[in-house]
Structure formats: structure tokens, C-alpha cells
PDB file of C-alpha atoms and ligand atoms in Angstrom:
ATOM      1  CA  MET A   1      10.405 -19.917  10.963  1.00 95.00           C
ATOM      2  CA  LYS A   2       7.173 -17.984  12.210  1.00 98.00           C
ATOM      3  CA  VAL A   3       6.847 -14.324  11.693  1.00 98.00           C
ATOM      4  CA  LEU A   4       3.545 -12.482  12.630  1.00 98.00           C
ATOM      5  CA  VAL A   5       2.178  -9.994  10.284  1.00 99.00           C
ATOM      6  CA  LEU A   6       0.022  -7.351  12.382  1.00 99.00           C
ATOM      7  CA  ASN A   7      -1.933  -4.874  10.766  1.00 98.00           C
ATOM      8  CA  GLY A   8      -4.047  -2.044  12.268  1.00 98.00           C
ATOM      9  CA  PRO A   9      -7.342   0.059  12.049  1.00 98.00           C
ATOM     10  CA  ASN A  10      -8.981   0.512   8.172  1.00 98.00           C
ATOM     11  CA  LEU A  11      -6.023  -1.569   6.790  1.00 98.00           C
ATOM     12  CA  GLY A  12      -8.843  -4.331   6.250  1.00 97.00           C
ATOM     13  CA  ARG A  13     -10.621  -1.911   3.758  1.00 97.00           C
ATOM     14  CA  LEU A  14      -7.283  -1.001   1.742  1.00 96.00           C
ATOM     15  CA  ASP A  15      -9.249  -1.051  -1.598  1.00 92.00           C
ATOM     16  CA  LEU A  16     -11.736   1.515  -0.307  1.00 92.00           C
ATOM     17  CA  ARG A  17      -9.097   3.902   0.889  1.00 93.00           C
ATOM     18  CA  ASP A  18      -7.321   6.629  -1.372  1.00 90.00           C
ATOM     19  CA  SER A  19      -5.858   4.785  -4.377  1.00 93.00           C
ATOM     20  CA  SER A  20      -3.173   7.178  -4.861  1.00 92.00           C
ATOM     21  CA  VAL A  21      -1.652   6.743  -1.359  1.00 92.00           C
ATOM     22  CA  TYR A  22      -2.795   2.971  -0.770  1.00 94.00           C
ATOM     23  CA  GLY A  23      -2.836   1.612  -4.435  1.00 92.00           C
ATOM     24  CA  LYS A  24      -5.491  -0.786  -5.715  1.00 93.00           C
ATOM     25  CA  LEU A  25      -4.686  -4.113  -3.804  1.00 96.00           C
ATOM     26  CA  ASP A  26      -7.542  -5.195  -1.136  1.00 97.00           C
ATOM     27  CA  PHE A  27      -6.380  -6.803   2.171  1.00 98.00           C
ATOM     28  CA  ALA A  28      -6.972 -10.343   0.514  1.00 98.00           C
ATOM     29  CA  GLY A  29      -4.573  -9.468  -1.892  1.00 98.00           C
ATOM     30  CA  LEU A  30      -1.814  -7.996   0.531  1.00 98.00           C
ATOM     31  CA  LYS A  31      -2.427 -11.177   2.706  1.00 98.00           C
ATOM     32  CA  LEU A  32      -1.305 -13.192  -0.143  1.00 98.00           C
ATOM     33  CA  PHE A  33       1.334 -11.213  -1.291  1.00 98.00           C
ATOM     34  CA  ILE A  34       3.122 -11.101   2.123  1.00 98.00           C
ATOM     35  CA  GLU A  35       2.265 -14.977   2.727  1.00 98.00           C
ATOM     36  CA  THR A  36       3.710 -15.732  -0.689  1.00 98.00           C
ATOM     37  CA  GLN A  37       6.933 -13.489  -0.354  1.00 98.00           C
ATOM     38  CA  GLY A  38       7.806 -14.977   3.581  1.00 98.00           C
ATOM     39  CA  ALA A  39       7.328 -18.491   2.011  1.00 98.00           C
ATOM     40  CA  ALA A  40      10.030 -17.513  -0.658  1.00 98.00           C
ATOM     41  CA  LEU A  41      12.430 -16.604   2.141  1.00 98.00           C
ATOM     42  CA  GLY A  42      11.405 -19.440   4.472  1.00 98.00           C
ATOM     43  CA  PHE A  43       9.187 -17.938   6.326  1.00 98.00           C
ATOM     44  CA  LEU A  44       5.627 -19.007   7.728  1.00 98.00           C
ATOM     45  CA  ALA A  45       3.868 -15.343   7.840  1.00 98.00           C
ATOM     46  CA  ASP A  46       0.706 -15.422  10.112  1.00 98.00           C
ATOM     47  CA  VAL A  47      -1.092 -12.053   8.552  1.00 98.00           C
ATOM     48  CA  ARG A  48      -3.682 -10.848  10.888  1.00 98.00           C
ATOM     49  CA  GLN A  49      -5.681  -7.708  10.723  1.00 98.00           C
ATOM     50  CA  SER A  50      -7.762  -5.782  13.550  1.00 98.00           C
ATOM     51  CA  ASP A  51      -9.492  -2.431  13.921  1.00 98.00           C
ATOM     52  CA  SER A  52      -8.981  -3.167  17.725  1.00 98.00           C
ATOM     53  CA  GLU A  53      -5.955  -2.114  20.063  1.00 98.00           C
ATOM     54  CA  VAL A  54      -7.300  -4.890  22.200  1.00 98.00           C
ATOM     55  CA  ASP A  55      -6.773  -7.712  19.397  1.00 98.00           C
ATOM     56  CA  ILE A  56      -3.269  -6.091  18.567  1.00 98.00           C
ATOM     57  CA  ILE A  57      -2.311  -5.766  21.854  1.00 98.00           C
ATOM     58  CA  SER A  58      -3.140  -9.437  22.677  1.00 98.00           C
ATOM     59  CA  TRP A  59      -1.464 -10.658  19.519  1.00 98.00           C
ATOM     60  CA  LEU A  60       1.889  -8.752  20.571  1.00 98.00           C
ATOM     61  CA  HIS A  61       1.356 -10.732  24.011  1.00 98.00           C
ATOM     62  CA  GLU A  62       1.084 -13.910  21.952  1.00 98.00           C
ATOM     63  CA  ALA A  63       4.217 -12.910  19.845  1.00 98.00           C
ATOM     64  CA  ALA A  64       6.258 -12.260  23.124  1.00 98.00           C
ATOM     65  CA  GLU A  65       5.168 -15.501  25.542  1.00 98.00           C
ATOM     66  CA  ALA A  66       6.240 -17.297  21.987  1.00 98.00           C
ATOM     67  CA  LYS A  67       9.241 -15.349  21.199  1.00 98.00           C
ATOM     68  CA  ILE A  68       7.915 -15.091  17.485  1.00 98.00           C
ATOM     69  CA  PRO A  69       9.150 -12.040  15.351  1.00 98.00           C
ATOM     70  CA  VAL A  70       6.875  -9.456  14.328  1.00 98.00           C
ATOM     71  CA  ILE A  71       6.206  -6.938  11.382  1.00 99.00           C
ATOM     72  CA  ILE A  72       3.624  -4.502  12.254  1.00 98.00           C
ATOM     73  CA  ASN A  73       1.493  -1.801  10.489  1.00 98.00           C
ATOM     74  CA  PRO A  74      -0.008  -0.513  13.752  1.00 98.00           C
ATOM     75  CA  ALA A  75      -1.848   2.096  11.030  1.00 98.00           C
ATOM     76  CA  ALA A  76      -3.151   5.123  12.782  1.00 98.00           C
ATOM     77  CA  PHE A  77      -2.510   3.585  16.113  1.00 98.00           C
ATOM     78  CA  THR A  78       1.224   4.301  15.068  1.00 98.00           C
ATOM     79  CA  HIS A  79       0.773   7.895  15.934  1.00 98.00           C
ATOM     80  CA  TYR A  80      -0.743   7.676  19.557  1.00 98.00           C
ATOM     81  CA  SER A  81      -1.030   4.462  20.827  1.00 98.00           C
ATOM     82  CA  TYR A  82       1.151   3.952  24.005  1.00 98.00           C
ATOM     83  CA  ALA A  83      -0.317   0.812  24.713  1.00 98.00           C
ATOM     84  CA  ILE A  84       0.375  -0.876  21.882  1.00 98.00           C
ATOM     85  CA  ARG A  85       4.281   0.550  22.156  1.00 98.00           C
ATOM     86  CA  ASP A  86       4.211  -0.918  25.674  1.00 98.00           C
ATOM     87  CA  ALA A  87       3.306  -4.548  24.418  1.00 98.00           C
ATOM     88  CA  ALA A  88       5.699  -4.208  21.811  1.00 98.00           C
ATOM     89  CA  GLU A  89       8.293  -3.436  23.822  1.00 98.00           C
ATOM     90  CA  MET A  90       7.958  -6.775  25.818  1.00 98.00           C
ATOM     91  CA  LEU A  91       9.035  -8.579  22.615  1.00 98.00           C
ATOM     92  CA  THR A  92      12.330 -10.489  22.411  1.00 97.00           C
ATOM     93  CA  SER A  93      12.327 -11.156  19.356  1.00 97.00           C
ATOM     94  CA  PRO A  94      12.479  -8.340  16.248  1.00 98.00           C
ATOM     95  CA  LEU A  95       9.855  -5.804  15.576  1.00 98.00           C
ATOM     96  CA  ILE A  96       9.961  -4.112  12.375  1.00 98.00           C
ATOM     97  CA  GLU A  97       7.567  -0.952  11.763  1.00 98.00           C
ATOM     98  CA  VAL A  98       6.131  -1.210   8.095  1.00 98.00           C
ATOM     99  CA  HIS A  99       4.025   1.542   6.469  1.00 98.00           C
ATOM    100  CA  ILE A 100       2.401   0.756   2.643  1.00 98.00           C
ATOM    101  CA  SER A 101       2.722   5.014   2.572  1.00 98.00           C
ATOM    102  CA  ASN A 102       5.520   7.223   3.495  1.00 98.00           C
ATOM    103  CA  PRO A 103       3.951   8.993   6.519  1.00 98.00           C
ATOM    104  CA  LEU A 104       6.708  11.785   6.778  1.00 97.00           C
ATOM    105  CA  ARG A 105       5.094  13.039   3.296  1.00 97.00           C
ATOM    106  CA  ARG A 106       1.648  13.257   4.577  1.00 97.00           C
ATOM    107  CA  GLU A 107      -0.172  15.216   7.191  1.00 97.00           C
ATOM    108  CA  GLU A 108       1.776  16.628  10.270  1.00 97.00           C
ATOM    109  CA  PHE A 109       0.203  14.351  12.540  1.00 97.00           C
ATOM    110  CA  ARG A 110       1.381  11.413  10.894  1.00 98.00           C
ATOM    111  CA  HIS A 111       4.813  12.470  11.402  1.00 98.00           C
ATOM    112  CA  THR A 112       5.195  11.284  15.048  1.00 98.00           C
ATOM    113  CA  SER A 113       5.606   7.333  15.720  1.00 98.00           C
ATOM    114  CA  VAL A 114       5.253   6.184  19.005  1.00 98.00           C
ATOM    115  CA  ILE A 115       6.498   2.488  17.928  1.00 98.00           C
ATOM    116  CA  SER A 116       9.713   3.343  16.155  1.00 98.00           C
ATOM    117  CA  GLY A 117      11.411   3.904  19.413  1.00 98.00           C
ATOM    118  CA  ILE A 118      11.036   0.614  20.147  1.00 98.00           C
ATOM    119  CA  ALA A 119      11.329  -1.176  16.725  1.00 98.00           C
ATOM    120  CA  SER A 120      14.399  -2.780  15.126  1.00 98.00           C
ATOM    121  CA  GLY A 121      13.860  -0.471  12.247  1.00 98.00           C
ATOM    122  CA  THR A 122      11.113   0.851   9.850  1.00 98.00           C
ATOM    123  CA  ILE A 123      10.287   0.911   6.604  1.00 98.00           C
ATOM    124  CA  ALA A 124       7.740   2.955   4.582  1.00 98.00           C
ATOM    125  CA  GLY A 125       6.764   4.499   1.493  1.00 98.00           C
ATOM    126  CA  PHE A 126       6.958   1.313  -0.979  1.00 98.00           C
ATOM    127  CA  GLY A 127       3.607   0.243  -1.196  1.00 97.00           C
ATOM    128  CA  PRO A 128       3.134  -3.601  -0.395  1.00 98.00           C
ATOM    129  CA  ASP A 129       6.986  -3.744  -1.073  1.00 98.00           C
ATOM    130  CA  SER A 130       7.389  -2.507   2.274  1.00 98.00           C
ATOM    131  CA  TYR A 131       6.302  -5.915   3.719  1.00 98.00           C
ATOM    132  CA  ARG A 132       8.549  -7.762   1.327  1.00 98.00           C
ATOM    133  CA  LEU A 133      11.279  -5.146   2.454  1.00 98.00           C
ATOM    134  CA  ALA A 134      10.503  -5.971   5.886  1.00 98.00           C
ATOM    135  CA  LEU A 135      10.706  -9.808   5.576  1.00 98.00           C
ATOM    136  CA  ILE A 136      14.026  -9.277   3.816  1.00 98.00           C
ATOM    137  CA  ALA A 137      15.628  -7.292   6.559  1.00 98.00           C
ATOM    138  CA  LEU A 138      13.852  -9.854   9.108  1.00 98.00           C
ATOM    139  CA  LYS A 139      15.841 -12.788   6.922  1.00 97.00           C
ATOM    140  CA  GLU A 140      19.322 -10.676   7.254  1.00 97.00           C
ATOM    141  CA  MET A 141      18.945 -10.280  10.945  1.00 95.00           C
ATOM    142  CA  GLN A 142      18.565 -14.139  11.672  1.00 90.00           C
ATOM    143  CA  LYS A 143      22.000 -14.485  10.078  1.00 84.00           C
TER     144      LYS A 143
HETATM  145  C1  DQA B 201      -0.235   3.647   7.429  1.00 79.64           C
HETATM  146  C2  DQA B 201       0.042   5.275   7.735  1.00 79.64           C
HETATM  147  C3  DQA B 201      -0.873   5.827   8.711  1.00 79.64           C
HETATM  148  O1  DQA B 201      -0.884   6.722   8.920  1.00 79.64           O
HETATM  149  C4  DQA B 201      -2.346   5.560   8.638  1.00 79.64           C
HETATM  150  O2  DQA B 201      -3.128   5.991   9.665  1.00 79.64           O
HETATM  151  C5  DQA B 201      -2.754   3.890   7.783  1.00 79.64           C
HETATM  152  C6  DQA B 201      -1.581   3.471   7.162  1.00 79.64           C
HETATM  153  C7  DQA B 201       0.670   3.213   6.144  1.00 79.64           C
HETATM  154  O3  DQA B 201       0.632   2.055   5.932  1.00 79.64           O
HETATM  155  O4  DQA B 201       1.037   3.894   5.311  1.00 79.64           O
HETATM  156  O5  DQA B 201      -3.538   3.556   8.086  1.00 79.64           O
HETATM  157  O6  DQA B 201       0.411   3.201   8.557  1.00 79.64           O
END
């Protein structure tokens, strides 16, 4: 079973961000971790990252057409992109929102997610393990 794992802006530079928040793993390491954890659960994880809202929207359209489940870390787009929300709302397969950090423990502007309201669920605050937990949740949903 294929799953699209979409990552928003600045996550491609994960190892250069505040390591007390995001840890030390770079994006290539995160991608490998997700692919490996996905494979162990029987998923083919197609892990992508873009700093562009346009790319993320077109990948959501692709997932909607192919009826593929999506795990998304929209990064800063989480907090204000109605365009990503509208695209994600067209999915008929599960959508799981993930965050490496726990945005509710951080600055006030991060306390709003415009994505959570249309997601099957949200997993935040467990570092890269947030993605593994999302894959497990997805597996459970498929039963
Ligand atoms: C993030 C949290 C967002 O607030 C932030 O803008 C990010 C990463 C996370 O994974 O913790 O870029 O989505």
C-alpha cells in the first residue's frame, strides 16, 4: 500500500534548524527513517518535501485522484494555508497531520492549525517518531 508523506517549507533543512526543537537528523535521514518504518508496516512511503505551496497542493491533488492516504507535515503552512486545507479536503483516503515538535508548547502563532479540522488525526511532539506513529495509526485505520 502506497502512502504519500508530504513535508512543507524548511523541513529540507532540518539539520540546520534549532536542534533543541528539531533534533539533529537531516532530511535525508528523516526520509530514510520514514521509508524504513513504512516498509516494516507494509507501506511504500513516497516521501517528498517542498518549500512551495504550489507543489504541496498539486501532490494533494495527485493523492486525491489516486485515492492514496497522506501523512503531511505542512510546517509553517499549517498555521495559515487555506489553499492546502482546501486541497486536502478533497482527499477520500485518510489524512494524518504530523509535527516533529509540539506546536502547542511553542509560540502562540503555532497554536492554530487550519489543517487539523479536516485531518483524520494529528500526531505532534515526538520528533521523527511522530511519522512512525502516524504510519501505525494509518495501518490500524486500514483494518
Ligand atoms: C513543524 C511545526 C511548525 O510550527 C513549524 O513551522 C515547522 C515544523 C514541526 O514539525 O514541528 O516548520 O511543523
